[in-house]
């Protein structure tokens, strides 16, 4: 637990550096593209359009989900997923990509995964505003449950921080881990309730309960419960406890691996 506390202290102490570097990386990533940072927002919108045509119009024939049109239901779920998916993959290779910085100067290595997470926030906020607009255009009215977004946003950041510190360390120790993680995230896209409602669709009850253990499902369904549902997070005590136990597990294991091998990262790479 001491290593987890040290991890959070480093994040708070270097919060200024995190935001400055993440802003610089955003600008540097697209400086050679004609549209520049527009691609940060254009690519997710294109993906949403494809999924809506294939699943909303094609497979579901425009059917509603819990009394809500499929488009806003899908968009509010796919918004946190896009952010989590990209942040997890970027964070997993954050230390390996910055080996030059790590080897040449005294640098708080633990903030590298956080930089990747913060760097993806700009597109997340844009997508969230877009999902709200889509909801309002489809007769989704604001309710008191919308305040739950604050809680589920905190859950999402904590999950990403835990997975980021864990996967970035394991990617150094096991070079094939990042490739495996990419395949796992592709699979989790379909198993996290982003496109299908496991709680009401024709899924066996046991199968649905197993899928609900997935922490990504907890965040995705939580954002939906906030916007189009009427369930508070404390009304799902089992899922909430399981989620935070998973987050704590990855925080403990990830921070332990990070601080145990940090002095050898350059040699291992």
PDB file of N, CA, C and O in Angstrom, residues 129-181:
ATOM      1  N   UNK A 129     -19.705  15.995 -25.123  1.00  0.00           N
ATOM      2  CA  UNK A 129     -20.618  17.074 -25.537  1.00  0.00           C
ATOM      3  C   UNK A 129     -21.443  16.626 -26.738  1.00  0.00           C
ATOM      4  O   UNK A 129     -22.655  16.880 -26.816  1.00  0.00           O
ATOM      5  N   UNK A 130     -20.786  15.939 -27.676  1.00  0.00           N
ATOM      6  CA  UNK A 130     -21.487  15.435 -28.858  1.00  0.00           C
ATOM      7  C   UNK A 130     -22.584  14.446 -28.461  1.00  0.00           C
ATOM      8  O   UNK A 130     -23.703  14.485 -29.003  1.00  0.00           O
ATOM      9  N   UNK A 131     -22.293  13.566 -27.502  1.00  0.00           N
ATOM     10  CA  UNK A 131     -23.286  12.577 -27.061  1.00  0.00           C
ATOM     11  C   UNK A 131     -24.465  13.251 -26.372  1.00  0.00           C
ATOM     12  O   UNK A 131     -25.615  12.813 -26.511  1.00  0.00           O
ATOM     13  N   UNK A 132     -24.202  14.332 -25.626  1.00  0.00           N
ATOM     14  CA  UNK A 132     -25.292  15.068 -24.984  1.00  0.00           C
ATOM     15  C   UNK A 132     -26.191  15.715 -26.030  1.00  0.00           C
ATOM     16  O   UNK A 132     -27.428  15.669 -25.926  1.00  0.00           O
ATOM     17  N   UNK A 133     -25.571  16.297 -27.050  1.00  0.00           N
ATOM     18  CA  UNK A 133     -26.348  16.927 -28.122  1.00  0.00           C
ATOM     19  C   UNK A 133     -27.205  15.892 -28.843  1.00  0.00           C
ATOM     20  O   UNK A 133     -28.395  16.122 -29.110  1.00  0.00           O
ATOM     21  N   UNK A 134     -26.609  14.731 -29.144  1.00  0.00           N
ATOM     22  CA  UNK A 134     -27.362  13.652 -29.796  1.00  0.00           C
ATOM     23  C   UNK A 134     -28.526  13.226 -28.912  1.00  0.00           C
ATOM     24  O   UNK A 134     -29.649  12.981 -29.392  1.00  0.00           O
ATOM     25  N   UNK A 135     -28.291  13.140 -27.603  1.00  0.00           N
ATOM     26  CA  UNK A 135     -29.353  12.762 -26.686  1.00  0.00           C
ATOM     27  C   UNK A 135     -30.484  13.771 -26.663  1.00  0.00           C
ATOM     28  O   UNK A 135     -31.665  13.411 -26.707  1.00  0.00           O
ATOM     29  N   UNK A 136     -30.137  15.049 -26.586  1.00  0.00           N
ATOM     30  CA  UNK A 136     -31.157  16.099 -26.552  1.00  0.00           C
ATOM     31  C   UNK A 136     -31.986  16.112 -27.828  1.00  0.00           C
ATOM     32  O   UNK A 136     -33.200  16.341 -27.793  1.00  0.00           O
ATOM     33  N   UNK A 137     -31.329  15.864 -28.965  1.00  0.00           N
ATOM     34  CA  UNK A 137     -32.051  15.825 -30.245  1.00  0.00           C
ATOM     35  C   UNK A 137     -32.971  14.612 -30.338  1.00  0.00           C
ATOM     36  O   UNK A 137     -33.882  14.587 -31.164  1.00  0.00           O
ATOM     37  N   UNK A 138     -32.720  13.592 -29.499  1.00  0.00           N
ATOM     38  CA  UNK A 138     -33.546  12.387 -29.497  1.00  0.00           C
ATOM     39  C   UNK A 138     -34.406  12.302 -28.227  1.00  0.00           C
ATOM     40  O   UNK A 138     -34.705  11.211 -27.743  1.00  0.00           O
ATOM     41  N   UNK A 139     -34.743  13.463 -27.687  1.00  0.00           N
ATOM     42  CA  UNK A 139     -35.701  13.578 -26.581  1.00  0.00           C
ATOM     43  C   UNK A 139     -35.186  12.985 -25.270  1.00  0.00           C
ATOM     44  O   UNK A 139     -35.983  12.512 -24.449  1.00  0.00           O
ATOM     45  N   UNK A 140     -33.869  12.994 -25.064  1.00  0.00           N
ATOM     46  CA  UNK A 140     -33.307  12.605 -23.780  1.00  0.00           C
ATOM     47  C   UNK A 140     -33.146  13.875 -22.954  1.00  0.00           C
ATOM     48  O   UNK A 140     -32.324  14.737 -23.280  1.00  0.00           O
ATOM     49  N   UNK A 141     -33.925  14.012 -21.903  1.00  0.00           N
ATOM     50  CA  UNK A 141     -33.926  15.239 -21.105  1.00  0.00           C
ATOM     51  C   UNK A 141     -33.025  15.096 -19.874  1.00  0.00           C
ATOM     52  O   UNK A 141     -32.908  14.006 -19.304  1.00  0.00           O
ATOM     53  N   UNK A 142     -32.386  16.184 -19.461  1.00  0.00           N
ATOM     54  CA  UNK A 142     -31.524  16.146 -18.272  1.00  0.00           C
ATOM     55  C   UNK A 142     -32.308  15.781 -17.012  1.00  0.00           C
ATOM     56  O   UNK A 142     -33.442  16.215 -16.830  1.00  0.00           O
ATOM     57  N   UNK A 143     -31.687  14.984 -16.173  1.00  0.00           N
ATOM     58  CA  UNK A 143     -32.275  14.607 -14.889  1.00  0.00           C
ATOM     59  C   UNK A 143     -31.208  14.718 -13.812  1.00  0.00           C
ATOM     60  O   UNK A 143     -30.033  14.968 -14.094  1.00  0.00           O
ATOM     61  N   UNK A 144     -31.610  14.511 -12.574  1.00  0.00           N
ATOM     62  CA  UNK A 144     -30.673  14.578 -11.459  1.00  0.00           C
ATOM     63  C   UNK A 144     -29.609  13.476 -11.555  1.00  0.00           C
ATOM     64  O   UNK A 144     -28.512  13.592 -11.013  1.00  0.00           O
ATOM     65  N   UNK A 145     -29.941  12.403 -12.266  1.00  0.00           N
ATOM     66  CA  UNK A 145     -28.993  11.292 -12.414  1.00  0.00           C
ATOM     67  C   UNK A 145     -27.764  11.691 -13.222  1.00  0.00           C
ATOM     68  O   UNK A 145     -26.747  11.006 -13.170  1.00  0.00           O
ATOM     69  N   UNK A 146     -27.835  12.774 -13.973  1.00  0.00           N
ATOM     70  CA  UNK A 146     -26.687  13.220 -14.762  1.00  0.00           C
ATOM     71  C   UNK A 146     -25.503  13.570 -13.871  1.00  0.00           C
ATOM     72  O   UNK A 146     -24.358  13.524 -14.312  1.00  0.00           O
ATOM     73  N   UNK A 147     -25.747  13.921 -12.608  1.00  0.00           N
ATOM     74  CA  UNK A 147     -24.657  14.253 -11.695  1.00  0.00           C
ATOM     75  C   UNK A 147     -23.766  13.040 -11.417  1.00  0.00           C
ATOM     76  O   UNK A 147     -22.644  13.185 -10.934  1.00  0.00           O
ATOM     77  N   UNK A 148     -24.277  11.850 -11.698  1.00  0.00           N
ATOM     78  CA  UNK A 148     -23.463  10.642 -11.508  1.00  0.00           C
ATOM     79  C   UNK A 148     -22.268  10.599 -12.439  1.00  0.00           C
ATOM     80  O   UNK A 148     -21.334   9.834 -12.221  1.00  0.00           O
ATOM     81  N   UNK A 149     -22.312  11.405 -13.489  1.00  0.00           N
ATOM     82  CA  UNK A 149     -21.161  11.451 -14.391  1.00  0.00           C
ATOM     83  C   UNK A 149     -19.881  11.754 -13.621  1.00  0.00           C
ATOM     84  O   UNK A 149     -18.814  11.257 -13.966  1.00  0.00           O
ATOM     85  N   UNK A 150     -19.963  12.572 -12.594  1.00  0.00           N
ATOM     86  CA  UNK A 150     -18.776  12.933 -11.808  1.00  0.00           C
ATOM     87  C   UNK A 150     -18.173  11.682 -11.179  1.00  0.00           C
ATOM     88  O   UNK A 150     -16.954  11.452 -11.225  1.00  0.00           O
ATOM     89  N   UNK A 151     -19.035  10.858 -10.595  1.00  0.00           N
ATOM     90  CA  UNK A 151     -18.557   9.617  -9.960  1.00  0.00           C
ATOM     91  C   UNK A 151     -17.972   8.659 -10.988  1.00  0.00           C
ATOM     92  O   UNK A 151     -16.866   8.121 -10.786  1.00  0.00           O
ATOM     93  N   UNK A 152     -18.699   8.431 -12.078  1.00  0.00           N
ATOM     94  CA  UNK A 152     -18.223   7.460 -13.061  1.00  0.00           C
ATOM     95  C   UNK A 152     -16.995   7.966 -13.821  1.00  0.00           C
ATOM     96  O   UNK A 152     -16.162   7.170 -14.257  1.00  0.00           O
ATOM     97  N   UNK A 153     -16.856   9.270 -13.956  1.00  0.00           N
ATOM     98  CA  UNK A 153     -15.628   9.822 -14.539  1.00  0.00           C
ATOM     99  C   UNK A 153     -14.441   9.530 -13.613  1.00  0.00           C
ATOM    100  O   UNK A 153     -13.362   9.138 -14.067  1.00  0.00           O
ATOM    101  N   UNK A 154     -14.646   9.699 -12.313  1.00  0.00           N
ATOM    102  CA  UNK A 154     -13.599   9.381 -11.340  1.00  0.00           C
ATOM    103  C   UNK A 154     -13.251   7.893 -11.396  1.00  0.00           C
ATOM    104  O   UNK A 154     -12.071   7.523 -11.367  1.00  0.00           O
ATOM    105  N   UNK A 155     -14.278   7.044 -11.503  1.00  0.00           N
ATOM    106  CA  UNK A 155     -14.039   5.601 -11.628  1.00  0.00           C
ATOM    107  C   UNK A 155     -13.195   5.300 -12.859  1.00  0.00           C
ATOM    108  O   UNK A 155     -12.257   4.487 -12.809  1.00  0.00           O
ATOM    109  N   UNK A 156     -13.524   5.942 -13.968  1.00  0.00           N
ATOM    110  CA  UNK A 156     -12.819   5.715 -15.221  1.00  0.00           C
ATOM    111  C   UNK A 156     -11.353   6.111 -15.115  1.00  0.00           C
ATOM    112  O   UNK A 156     -10.457   5.362 -15.546  1.00  0.00           O
ATOM    113  N   UNK A 157     -11.072   7.268 -14.527  1.00  0.00           N
ATOM    114  CA  UNK A 157      -9.687   7.734 -14.383  1.00  0.00           C
ATOM    115  C   UNK A 157      -8.900   6.807 -13.469  1.00  0.00           C
ATOM    116  O   UNK A 157      -7.741   6.474 -13.751  1.00  0.00           O
ATOM    117  N   UNK A 158      -9.504   6.380 -12.390  1.00  0.00           N
ATOM    118  CA  UNK A 158      -8.807   5.482 -11.461  1.00  0.00           C
ATOM    119  C   UNK A 158      -8.520   4.140 -12.118  1.00  0.00           C
ATOM    120  O   UNK A 158      -7.434   3.560 -11.923  1.00  0.00           O
ATOM    121  N   UNK A 159      -9.461   3.627 -12.885  1.00  0.00           N
ATOM    122  CA  UNK A 159      -9.239   2.369 -13.601  1.00  0.00           C
ATOM    123  C   UNK A 159      -8.098   2.511 -14.597  1.00  0.00           C
ATOM    124  O   UNK A 159      -7.227   1.638 -14.686  1.00  0.00           O
ATOM    125  N   UNK A 160      -8.083   3.610 -15.329  1.00  0.00           N
ATOM    126  CA  UNK A 160      -7.037   3.825 -16.335  1.00  0.00           C
ATOM    127  C   UNK A 160      -5.674   4.013 -15.679  1.00  0.00           C
ATOM    128  O   UNK A 160      -4.657   3.537 -16.204  1.00  0.00           O
ATOM    129  N   UNK A 161      -5.635   4.710 -14.562  1.00  0.00           N
ATOM    130  CA  UNK A 161      -4.368   4.882 -13.849  1.00  0.00           C
ATOM    131  C   UNK A 161      -3.836   3.541 -13.366  1.00  0.00           C
ATOM    132  O   UNK A 161      -2.637   3.247 -13.505  1.00  0.00           O
ATOM    133  N   UNK A 162      -4.731   2.710 -12.819  1.00  0.00           N
ATOM    134  CA  UNK A 162      -4.318   1.394 -12.325  1.00  0.00           C
ATOM    135  C   UNK A 162      -3.826   0.504 -13.461  1.00  0.00           C
ATOM    136  O   UNK A 162      -2.768  -0.123 -13.366  1.00  0.00           O
ATOM    137  N   UNK A 163      -4.607   0.449 -14.547  1.00  0.00           N
ATOM    138  CA  UNK A 163      -4.202  -0.377 -15.686  1.00  0.00           C
ATOM    139  C   UNK A 163      -2.968   0.199 -16.372  1.00  0.00           C
ATOM    140  O   UNK A 163      -2.129  -0.547 -16.887  1.00  0.00           O
ATOM    141  N   UNK A 164      -2.844   1.534 -16.397  1.00  0.00           N
ATOM    142  CA  UNK A 164      -1.702   2.165 -17.049  1.00  0.00           C
ATOM    143  C   UNK A 164      -0.396   1.856 -16.355  1.00  0.00           C
ATOM    144  O   UNK A 164       0.595   1.494 -17.011  1.00  0.00           O
ATOM    145  N   UNK A 165      -0.365   1.981 -15.034  1.00  0.00           N
ATOM    146  CA  UNK A 165       0.870   1.713 -14.296  1.00  0.00           C
ATOM    147  C   UNK A 165       1.211   0.229 -14.349  1.00  0.00           C
ATOM    148  O   UNK A 165       2.386  -0.159 -14.377  1.00  0.00           O
ATOM    149  N   UNK A 166       0.179  -0.618 -14.381  1.00  0.00           N
ATOM    150  CA  UNK A 166       0.403  -2.064 -14.465  1.00  0.00           C
ATOM    151  C   UNK A 166       0.914  -2.468 -15.850  1.00  0.00           C
ATOM    152  O   UNK A 166       1.946  -3.130 -15.984  1.00  0.00           O
ATOM    153  N   UNK A 167       0.198  -2.060 -16.889  1.00  0.00           N
ATOM    154  CA  UNK A 167       0.547  -2.506 -18.243  1.00  0.00           C
ATOM    155  C   UNK A 167       1.856  -1.900 -18.724  1.00  0.00           C
ATOM    156  O   UNK A 167       2.598  -2.542 -19.474  1.00  0.00           O
ATOM    157  N   UNK A 168       2.173  -0.677 -18.312  1.00  0.00           N
ATOM    158  CA  UNK A 168       3.436  -0.061 -18.739  1.00  0.00           C
ATOM    159  C   UNK A 168       4.633  -0.796 -18.159  1.00  0.00           C
ATOM    160  O   UNK A 168       5.672  -0.929 -18.822  1.00  0.00           O
ATOM    161  N   UNK A 169       4.492  -1.295 -16.925  1.00  0.00           N
ATOM    162  CA  UNK A 169       5.583  -2.058 -16.310  1.00  0.00           C
ATOM    163  C   UNK A 169       5.697  -3.450 -16.929  1.00  0.00           C
ATOM    164  O   UNK A 169       6.795  -3.919 -17.247  1.00  0.00           O
ATOM    165  N   UNK A 170       4.546  -4.106 -17.125  1.00  0.00           N
ATOM    166  CA  UNK A 170       4.566  -5.462 -17.690  1.00  0.00           C
ATOM    167  C   UNK A 170       5.072  -5.431 -19.133  1.00  0.00           C
ATOM    168  O   UNK A 170       5.760  -6.360 -19.571  1.00  0.00           O
ATOM    169  N   UNK A 171       4.763  -4.364 -19.881  1.00  0.00           N
ATOM    170  CA  UNK A 171       5.215  -4.260 -21.266  1.00  0.00           C
ATOM    171  C   UNK A 171       6.737  -4.194 -21.359  1.00  0.00           C
ATOM    172  O   UNK A 171       7.317  -4.590 -22.376  1.00  0.00           O
ATOM    173  N   UNK A 172       7.394  -3.675 -20.306  1.00  0.00           N
ATOM    174  CA  UNK A 172       8.850  -3.657 -20.267  1.00  0.00           C
ATOM    175  C   UNK A 172       9.391  -5.039 -19.960  1.00  0.00           C
ATOM    176  O   UNK A 172      10.372  -5.503 -20.568  1.00  0.00           O
ATOM    177  N   UNK A 173       8.737  -5.724 -19.037  1.00  0.00           N
ATOM    178  CA  UNK A 173       9.200  -7.049 -18.617  1.00  0.00           C
ATOM    179  C   UNK A 173       8.891  -8.119 -19.656  1.00  0.00           C
ATOM    180  O   UNK A 173       9.676  -9.053 -19.861  1.00  0.00           O
ATOM    181  N   UNK A 174       7.735  -7.997 -20.313  1.00  0.00           N
ATOM    182  CA  UNK A 174       7.304  -8.982 -21.322  1.00  0.00           C
ATOM    183  C   UNK A 174       6.965  -8.214 -22.594  1.00  0.00           C
ATOM    184  O   UNK A 174       5.912  -7.580 -22.679  1.00  0.00           O
ATOM    185  N   UNK A 175       7.811  -8.247 -23.562  1.00  0.00           N
ATOM    186  CA  UNK A 175       7.675  -7.421 -24.755  1.00  0.00           C
ATOM    187  C   UNK A 175       6.436  -7.770 -25.589  1.00  0.00           C
ATOM    188  O   UNK A 175       5.923  -6.952 -26.332  1.00  0.00           O
ATOM    189  N   UNK A 176       5.950  -8.995 -25.470  1.00  0.00           N
ATOM    190  CA  UNK A 176       4.775  -9.399 -26.242  1.00  0.00           C
ATOM    191  C   UNK A 176       3.469  -8.942 -25.602  1.00  0.00           C
ATOM    192  O   UNK A 176       2.395  -9.111 -26.193  1.00  0.00           O
ATOM    193  N   UNK A 177       3.545  -8.390 -24.400  1.00  0.00           N
ATOM    194  CA  UNK A 177       2.323  -8.057 -23.666  1.00  0.00           C
ATOM    195  C   UNK A 177       1.479  -7.016 -24.399  1.00  0.00           C
ATOM    196  O   UNK A 177       0.253  -7.113 -24.409  1.00  0.00           O
ATOM    197  N   UNK A 178       2.114  -6.012 -25.003  1.00  0.00           N
ATOM    198  CA  UNK A 178       1.361  -4.958 -25.679  1.00  0.00           C
ATOM    199  C   UNK A 178       0.534  -5.520 -26.837  1.00  0.00           C
ATOM    200  O   UNK A 178      -0.605  -5.108 -27.052  1.00  0.00           O
ATOM    201  N   UNK A 179       1.111  -6.467 -27.587  1.00  0.00           N
ATOM    202  CA  UNK A 179       0.377  -7.095 -28.694  1.00  0.00           C
ATOM    203  C   UNK A 179      -0.820  -7.879 -28.149  1.00  0.00           C
ATOM    204  O   UNK A 179      -1.924  -7.827 -28.707  1.00  0.00           O
ATOM    205  N   UNK A 180      -0.590  -8.605 -27.058  1.00  0.00           N
ATOM    206  CA  UNK A 180      -1.673  -9.348 -26.422  1.00  0.00           C
ATOM    207  C   UNK A 180      -2.753  -8.403 -25.919  1.00  0.00           C
ATOM    208  O   UNK A 180      -3.954  -8.683 -26.057  1.00  0.00           O
ATOM    209  N   UNK A 181      -2.338  -7.272 -25.372  1.00  0.00           N
ATOM    210  CA  UNK A 181      -3.289  -6.296 -24.855  1.00  0.00           C
ATOM    211  C   UNK A 181      -4.161  -5.726 -25.968  1.00  0.00           C
ATOM    212  O   UNK A 181      -5.358  -5.507 -25.777  1.00  0.00           O
TER     213      UNK A 181
END
